[in-house]
Amino acid sequence: MQIICLALLLSVLAIGVYAQTPVNLSDSSNVIVIKKEWRFQVRNPALDESPFIDIDERVQEEQDLRNTAAENRRRARLGVKPVIPPVRPPVEKKDGPASARYIYKIKVKNIGEKAVTALTLEYIFSEPSTQQEISRRQFVSKEEIAPGETVSLVFHSVAPPTGTINVKDADKKSGEQFSEQIIIQRVEYADGSVWQAVLKNQ
């Protein structure tokens, strides 16, 4: 009787495990990072407009007037009522405060045989001399990556890489102030399977 109960219990557990999404805890996600970069961007709507927009408007208005004058001369010869010159509506000017954001760009390649449907990455920033971690930013991509395909993933954030900068590195370029590393934490595949990074403290 105990053997039968044990067999039933094992079968129930097996069904429960089978119903869960398979998770592969290994050291290889089959997704490699080819390139990484970040930059700071400030956008001013007023400055985004073309400096030649007013000139273009005047040129177009003069062209419209010439066309209308030529048409009215033709109509005058035919004894037809002249055309009223068209009134061009003013071009709407962009307005609004300037906005600042950080752009993180990560180029990855799927070297596996399964299509990737979701990717969780962490952009880690460390102090160059001590390699002590300063901060990390986590990003999630839902872009599908076919086997063998290379894509550039672009993420926007108002958060800077880190709130602290070593005074000795203040005169360096932004990309030289930190040691940077990309860690792939989780990969979801088109077949429903999942790869999860193994934590170092486990």
PDB file of C-alpha atoms in Angstrom:
ATOM      1  CA  MET A   1       0.000   0.000   0.000  1.00  0.00           C
ATOM      2  CA  GLN A   2       2.846   2.376   0.851  1.00  0.00           C
ATOM      3  CA  ILE A   3       4.493   1.609  -2.496  1.00  0.00           C
ATOM      4  CA  ILE A   4       1.269   2.498  -4.360  1.00  0.00           C
ATOM      5  CA  CYS A   5       0.882   5.768  -2.441  1.00  0.00           C
ATOM      6  CA  LEU A   6       4.522   6.652  -3.093  1.00  0.00           C
ATOM      7  CA  ALA A   7       4.113   5.939  -6.798  1.00  0.00           C
ATOM      8  CA  LEU A   8       1.007   8.146  -6.956  1.00  0.00           C
ATOM      9  CA  LEU A   9       2.836  10.952  -5.126  1.00  0.00           C
ATOM     10  CA  LEU A  10       5.786  10.778  -7.498  1.00  0.00           C
ATOM     11  CA  SER A  11       3.481  10.858 -10.531  1.00  0.00           C
ATOM     12  CA  VAL A  12       1.702  13.970  -9.211  1.00  0.00           C
ATOM     13  CA  LEU A  13       5.028  15.696  -8.603  1.00  0.00           C
ATOM     14  CA  ALA A  14       6.218  14.744 -12.055  1.00  0.00           C
ATOM     15  CA  ILE A  15       3.082  16.251 -13.631  1.00  0.00           C
ATOM     16  CA  GLY A  16       3.578  19.470 -11.603  1.00  0.00           C
ATOM     17  CA  VAL A  17       7.195  19.810 -12.696  1.00  0.00           C
ATOM     18  CA  TYR A  18       6.331  19.064 -16.319  1.00  0.00           C
ATOM     19  CA  ALA A  19       3.646  21.783 -16.343  1.00  0.00           C
ATOM     20  CA  GLN A  20       6.120  24.479 -15.323  1.00  0.00           C
ATOM     21  CA  THR A  21       8.174  26.477 -17.824  1.00  0.00           C
ATOM     22  CA  PRO A  22      11.510  24.700 -18.287  1.00  0.00           C
ATOM     23  CA  VAL A  23      14.356  26.794 -16.885  1.00  0.00           C
ATOM     24  CA  ASN A  24      17.938  26.102 -17.916  1.00  0.00           C
ATOM     25  CA  LEU A  25      20.415  27.191 -15.245  1.00  0.00           C
ATOM     26  CA  SER A  26      23.663  27.054 -17.190  1.00  0.00           C
ATOM     27  CA  ASP A  27      26.608  29.266 -18.019  1.00  0.00           C
ATOM     28  CA  SER A  28      25.689  29.755 -21.671  1.00  0.00           C
ATOM     29  CA  SER A  29      22.665  31.714 -22.843  1.00  0.00           C
ATOM     30  CA  ASN A  30      23.759  31.506 -26.508  1.00  0.00           C
ATOM     31  CA  VAL A  31      23.431  35.303 -26.618  1.00  0.00           C
ATOM     32  CA  ILE A  32      26.677  37.266 -26.747  1.00  0.00           C
ATOM     33  CA  VAL A  33      27.314  40.995 -26.330  1.00  0.00           C
ATOM     34  CA  ILE A  34      29.237  42.466 -29.254  1.00  0.00           C
ATOM     35  CA  LYS A  35      29.217  46.157 -28.371  1.00  0.00           C
ATOM     36  CA  LYS A  36      27.980  48.478 -25.644  1.00  0.00           C
ATOM     37  CA  GLU A  37      27.798  52.239 -25.294  1.00  0.00           C
ATOM     38  CA  TRP A  38      25.850  54.973 -23.579  1.00  0.00           C
ATOM     39  CA  ARG A  39      25.507  58.707 -24.028  1.00  0.00           C
ATOM     40  CA  PHE A  40      23.783  61.733 -22.596  1.00  0.00           C
ATOM     41  CA  GLN A  41      21.284  63.573 -24.788  1.00  0.00           C
ATOM     42  CA  VAL A  42      19.597  66.931 -24.305  1.00  0.00           C
ATOM     43  CA  ARG A  43      16.721  67.835 -26.626  1.00  0.00           C
ATOM     44  CA  ASN A  44      15.413  71.356 -27.075  1.00  0.00           C
ATOM     45  CA  PRO A  45      12.234  71.446 -29.228  1.00  0.00           C
ATOM     46  CA  ALA A  46      12.951  75.020 -30.340  1.00  0.00           C
ATOM     47  CA  LEU A  47      16.436  74.105 -31.564  1.00  0.00           C
ATOM     48  CA  ASP A  48      15.202  70.970 -33.323  1.00  0.00           C
ATOM     49  CA  GLU A  49      13.464  73.093 -35.947  1.00  0.00           C
ATOM     50  CA  SER A  50      15.249  73.835 -39.215  1.00  0.00           C
ATOM     51  CA  PRO A  51      16.943  77.261 -39.202  1.00  0.00           C
ATOM     52  CA  PHE A  52      15.806  77.649 -42.825  1.00  0.00           C
ATOM     53  CA  ILE A  53      12.114  77.150 -42.113  1.00  0.00           C
ATOM     54  CA  ASP A  54      11.281  80.901 -42.384  1.00  0.00           C
ATOM     55  CA  ILE A  55      13.268  81.200 -45.622  1.00  0.00           C
ATOM     56  CA  ASP A  56      11.446  78.197 -47.075  1.00  0.00           C
ATOM     57  CA  GLU A  57       8.106  79.753 -46.154  1.00  0.00           C
ATOM     58  CA  ARG A  58       8.953  83.033 -47.910  1.00  0.00           C
ATOM     59  CA  VAL A  59      10.196  81.254 -51.032  1.00  0.00           C
ATOM     60  CA  GLN A  60       6.983  79.217 -51.202  1.00  0.00           C
ATOM     61  CA  GLU A  61       4.830  82.323 -50.690  1.00  0.00           C
ATOM     62  CA  GLU A  62       6.638  84.155 -53.519  1.00  0.00           C
ATOM     63  CA  GLN A  63       6.171  81.136 -55.788  1.00  0.00           C
ATOM     64  CA  ASP A  64       2.446  81.036 -54.978  1.00  0.00           C
ATOM     65  CA  LEU A  65       2.122  84.761 -55.764  1.00  0.00           C
ATOM     66  CA  ARG A  66       3.885  84.355 -59.120  1.00  0.00           C
ATOM     67  CA  ASN A  67       1.668  81.412 -60.028  1.00  0.00           C
ATOM     68  CA  THR A  68      -1.465  83.337 -59.032  1.00  0.00           C
ATOM     69  CA  ALA A  69      -0.390  86.410 -61.035  1.00  0.00           C
ATOM     70  CA  ALA A  70       0.229  84.281 -64.129  1.00  0.00           C
ATOM     71  CA  GLU A  71      -3.150  82.598 -63.754  1.00  0.00           C
ATOM     72  CA  ASN A  72      -4.926  85.940 -63.331  1.00  0.00           C
ATOM     73  CA  ARG A  73      -3.262  87.329 -66.497  1.00  0.00           C
ATOM     74  CA  ARG A  74      -4.547  84.286 -68.380  1.00  0.00           C
ATOM     75  CA  ARG A  75      -8.023  84.756 -66.899  1.00  0.00           C
ATOM     76  CA  ALA A  76      -8.011  88.476 -67.769  1.00  0.00           C
ATOM     77  CA  ARG A  77      -7.437  87.615 -71.427  1.00  0.00           C
ATOM     78  CA  LEU A  78     -10.388  85.237 -71.254  1.00  0.00           C
ATOM     79  CA  GLY A  79     -12.581  87.688 -69.327  1.00  0.00           C
ATOM     80  CA  VAL A  80     -12.817  85.328 -66.351  1.00  0.00           C
ATOM     81  CA  LYS A  81     -12.975  86.362 -62.715  1.00  0.00           C
ATOM     82  CA  PRO A  82      -9.447  86.489 -61.172  1.00  0.00           C
ATOM     83  CA  VAL A  83      -8.220  84.071 -58.542  1.00  0.00           C
ATOM     84  CA  ILE A  84      -7.792  85.255 -54.959  1.00  0.00           C
ATOM     85  CA  PRO A  85      -4.256  84.544 -53.742  1.00  0.00           C
ATOM     86  CA  PRO A  86      -4.210  81.697 -51.218  1.00  0.00           C
ATOM     87  CA  VAL A  87      -3.525  82.460 -47.582  1.00  0.00           C
ATOM     88  CA  ARG A  88      -0.956  80.103 -46.146  1.00  0.00           C
ATOM     89  CA  PRO A  89      -1.582  79.111 -42.526  1.00  0.00           C
ATOM     90  CA  PRO A  90       1.320  79.843 -40.188  1.00  0.00           C
ATOM     91  CA  VAL A  91       3.607  76.913 -39.457  1.00  0.00           C
ATOM     92  CA  GLU A  92       3.107  75.640 -35.942  1.00  0.00           C
ATOM     93  CA  LYS A  93       6.198  76.250 -33.868  1.00  0.00           C
ATOM     94  CA  LYS A  94       7.416  73.552 -31.531  1.00  0.00           C
ATOM     95  CA  ASP A  95       7.387  74.546 -27.912  1.00  0.00           C
ATOM     96  CA  GLY A  96       8.140  72.976 -24.590  1.00  0.00           C
ATOM     97  CA  PRO A  97      10.951  72.645 -22.096  1.00  0.00           C
ATOM     98  CA  ALA A  98      14.237  70.969 -22.935  1.00  0.00           C
ATOM     99  CA  SER A  99      14.483  67.335 -21.865  1.00  0.00           C
ATOM    100  CA  ALA A 100      17.521  65.287 -20.853  1.00  0.00           C
ATOM    101  CA  ARG A 101      17.902  61.536 -21.011  1.00  0.00           C
ATOM    102  CA  TYR A 102      20.484  58.796 -21.172  1.00  0.00           C
ATOM    103  CA  ILE A 103      20.634  56.427 -24.116  1.00  0.00           C
ATOM    104  CA  TYR A 104      22.054  52.941 -23.576  1.00  0.00           C
ATOM    105  CA  LYS A 105      22.833  50.934 -26.713  1.00  0.00           C
ATOM    106  CA  ILE A 106      23.757  47.240 -26.598  1.00  0.00           C
ATOM    107  CA  LYS A 107      24.507  45.127 -29.670  1.00  0.00           C
ATOM    108  CA  VAL A 108      23.918  41.393 -29.169  1.00  0.00           C
ATOM    109  CA  LYS A 109      24.027  38.281 -31.327  1.00  0.00           C
ATOM    110  CA  ASN A 110      22.025  35.079 -30.999  1.00  0.00           C
ATOM    111  CA  ILE A 111      24.536  32.276 -31.593  1.00  0.00           C
ATOM    112  CA  GLY A 112      22.080  29.547 -30.585  1.00  0.00           C
ATOM    113  CA  GLU A 113      19.609  27.512 -32.599  1.00  0.00           C
ATOM    114  CA  LYS A 114      16.438  28.893 -30.987  1.00  0.00           C
ATOM    115  CA  ALA A 115      14.809  32.267 -31.570  1.00  0.00           C
ATOM    116  CA  VAL A 116      14.949  34.650 -28.611  1.00  0.00           C
ATOM    117  CA  THR A 117      11.736  36.481 -27.678  1.00  0.00           C
ATOM    118  CA  ALA A 118      12.808  38.348 -24.522  1.00  0.00           C
ATOM    119  CA  LEU A 119      16.084  39.373 -22.980  1.00  0.00           C
ATOM    120  CA  THR A 120      16.949  40.779 -19.553  1.00  0.00           C
ATOM    121  CA  LEU A 121      20.312  42.509 -19.283  1.00  0.00           C
ATOM    122  CA  GLU A 122      22.165  44.468 -16.631  1.00  0.00           C
ATOM    123  CA  TYR A 123      24.566  47.287 -17.490  1.00  0.00           C
ATOM    124  CA  ILE A 124      27.113  47.318 -14.653  1.00  0.00           C
ATOM    125  CA  PHE A 125      29.369  50.278 -13.860  1.00  0.00           C
ATOM    126  CA  SER A 126      32.465  49.854 -11.700  1.00  0.00           C
ATOM    127  CA  GLU A 127      35.225  52.107 -10.386  1.00  0.00           C
ATOM    128  CA  PRO A 128      38.159  51.687 -12.818  1.00  0.00           C
ATOM    129  CA  SER A 129      40.973  51.448 -10.275  1.00  0.00           C
ATOM    130  CA  THR A 130      39.316  49.169  -7.715  1.00  0.00           C
ATOM    131  CA  GLN A 131      36.723  47.428  -9.926  1.00  0.00           C
ATOM    132  CA  GLN A 132      34.221  48.020  -7.123  1.00  0.00           C
ATOM    133  CA  GLU A 133      30.686  48.106  -8.438  1.00  0.00           C
ATOM    134  CA  ILE A 134      29.143  51.568  -8.380  1.00  0.00           C
ATOM    135  CA  SER A 135      25.743  50.939  -9.891  1.00  0.00           C
ATOM    136  CA  ARG A 136      23.803  48.837 -12.364  1.00  0.00           C
ATOM    137  CA  ARG A 137      20.898  49.471 -14.694  1.00  0.00           C
ATOM    138  CA  GLN A 138      18.541  46.655 -15.704  1.00  0.00           C
ATOM    139  CA  PHE A 139      16.885  46.610 -19.122  1.00  0.00           C
ATOM    140  CA  VAL A 140      14.329  44.245 -20.643  1.00  0.00           C
ATOM    141  CA  SER A 141      13.950  43.773 -24.397  1.00  0.00           C
ATOM    142  CA  LYS A 142      10.965  42.105 -26.055  1.00  0.00           C
ATOM    143  CA  GLU A 143      12.522  42.181 -29.522  1.00  0.00           C
ATOM    144  CA  GLU A 144      12.706  38.815 -31.281  1.00  0.00           C
ATOM    145  CA  ILE A 145      16.206  37.729 -32.282  1.00  0.00           C
ATOM    146  CA  ALA A 146      16.412  34.932 -34.833  1.00  0.00           C
ATOM    147  CA  PRO A 147      19.224  32.334 -34.718  1.00  0.00           C
ATOM    148  CA  GLY A 148      22.417  33.900 -36.044  1.00  0.00           C
ATOM    149  CA  GLU A 149      20.900  37.402 -36.029  1.00  0.00           C
ATOM    150  CA  THR A 150      22.657  40.475 -34.634  1.00  0.00           C
ATOM    151  CA  VAL A 151      20.543  43.357 -33.316  1.00  0.00           C
ATOM    152  CA  SER A 152      21.170  46.677 -31.599  1.00  0.00           C
ATOM    153  CA  LEU A 153      18.983  47.196 -28.551  1.00  0.00           C
ATOM    154  CA  VAL A 154      18.407  50.829 -27.563  1.00  0.00           C
ATOM    155  CA  PHE A 155      17.085  51.795 -24.130  1.00  0.00           C
ATOM    156  CA  HIS A 156      16.169  55.275 -22.870  1.00  0.00           C
ATOM    157  CA  SER A 157      16.306  56.323 -19.230  1.00  0.00           C
ATOM    158  CA  VAL A 158      16.306  59.505 -17.185  1.00  0.00           C
ATOM    159  CA  ALA A 159      18.672  57.778 -14.756  1.00  0.00           C
ATOM    160  CA  PRO A 160      22.412  58.389 -15.254  1.00  0.00           C
ATOM    161  CA  PRO A 161      24.889  55.505 -15.099  1.00  0.00           C
ATOM    162  CA  THR A 162      25.812  56.522 -11.569  1.00  0.00           C
ATOM    163  CA  GLY A 163      25.340  59.422  -9.210  1.00  0.00           C
ATOM    164  CA  THR A 164      28.970  59.477  -8.087  1.00  0.00           C
ATOM    165  CA  ILE A 165      32.088  60.278 -10.089  1.00  0.00           C
ATOM    166  CA  ASN A 166      35.662  60.145  -8.830  1.00  0.00           C
ATOM    167  CA  VAL A 167      37.183  63.643  -8.840  1.00  0.00           C
ATOM    168  CA  LYS A 168      40.335  62.264 -10.495  1.00  0.00           C
ATOM    169  CA  ASP A 169      38.215  61.077 -13.441  1.00  0.00           C
ATOM    170  CA  ALA A 170      36.136  64.239 -13.820  1.00  0.00           C
ATOM    171  CA  ASP A 171      38.126  65.468 -16.819  1.00  0.00           C
ATOM    172  CA  LYS A 172      37.859  62.141 -18.657  1.00  0.00           C
ATOM    173  CA  LYS A 173      35.327  61.307 -21.336  1.00  0.00           C
ATOM    174  CA  SER A 174      32.067  59.847 -20.023  1.00  0.00           C
ATOM    175  CA  GLY A 175      32.884  56.415 -21.420  1.00  0.00           C
ATOM    176  CA  GLU A 176      36.266  56.396 -19.647  1.00  0.00           C
ATOM    177  CA  GLN A 177      35.015  57.254 -16.172  1.00  0.00           C
ATOM    178  CA  PHE A 178      33.790  53.732 -15.430  1.00  0.00           C
ATOM    179  CA  SER A 179      34.582  50.121 -16.132  1.00  0.00           C
ATOM    180  CA  GLU A 180      31.521  48.776 -17.915  1.00  0.00           C
ATOM    181  CA  GLN A 181      30.151  45.259 -18.202  1.00  0.00           C
ATOM    182  CA  ILE A 182      26.975  43.710 -19.587  1.00  0.00           C
ATOM    183  CA  ILE A 183      25.514  40.707 -17.775  1.00  0.00           C
ATOM    184  CA  ILE A 184      22.747  38.683 -19.420  1.00  0.00           C
ATOM    185  CA  GLN A 185      20.393  37.621 -16.623  1.00  0.00           C
ATOM    186  CA  ARG A 186      17.515  35.927 -18.418  1.00  0.00           C
ATOM    187  CA  VAL A 187      16.650  34.742 -21.920  1.00  0.00           C
ATOM    188  CA  GLU A 188      13.213  33.603 -23.092  1.00  0.00           C
ATOM    189  CA  TYR A 189      12.954  31.523 -26.257  1.00  0.00           C
ATOM    190  CA  ALA A 190      10.229  31.079 -28.853  1.00  0.00           C
ATOM    191  CA  ASP A 191       9.681  27.450 -27.838  1.00  0.00           C
ATOM    192  CA  GLY A 192       8.680  28.542 -24.312  1.00  0.00           C
ATOM    193  CA  SER A 193      11.927  27.566 -22.599  1.00  0.00           C
ATOM    194  CA  VAL A 194      13.861  29.968 -20.395  1.00  0.00           C
ATOM    195  CA  TRP A 195      17.541  30.403 -19.599  1.00  0.00           C
ATOM    196  CA  GLN A 196      18.402  31.960 -16.240  1.00  0.00           C
ATOM    197  CA  ALA A 197      21.846  33.067 -15.095  1.00  0.00           C
ATOM    198  CA  VAL A 198      23.289  31.274 -12.093  1.00  0.00           C
ATOM    199  CA  LEU A 199      23.878  33.601  -9.158  1.00  0.00           C
ATOM    200  CA  LYS A 200      27.507  33.636  -8.018  1.00  0.00           C
ATOM    201  CA  ASN A 201      26.607  33.340  -4.347  1.00  0.00           C
ATOM    202  CA  GLN A 202      24.658  30.136  -4.893  1.00  0.00           C
TER     203      GLN A 202
END
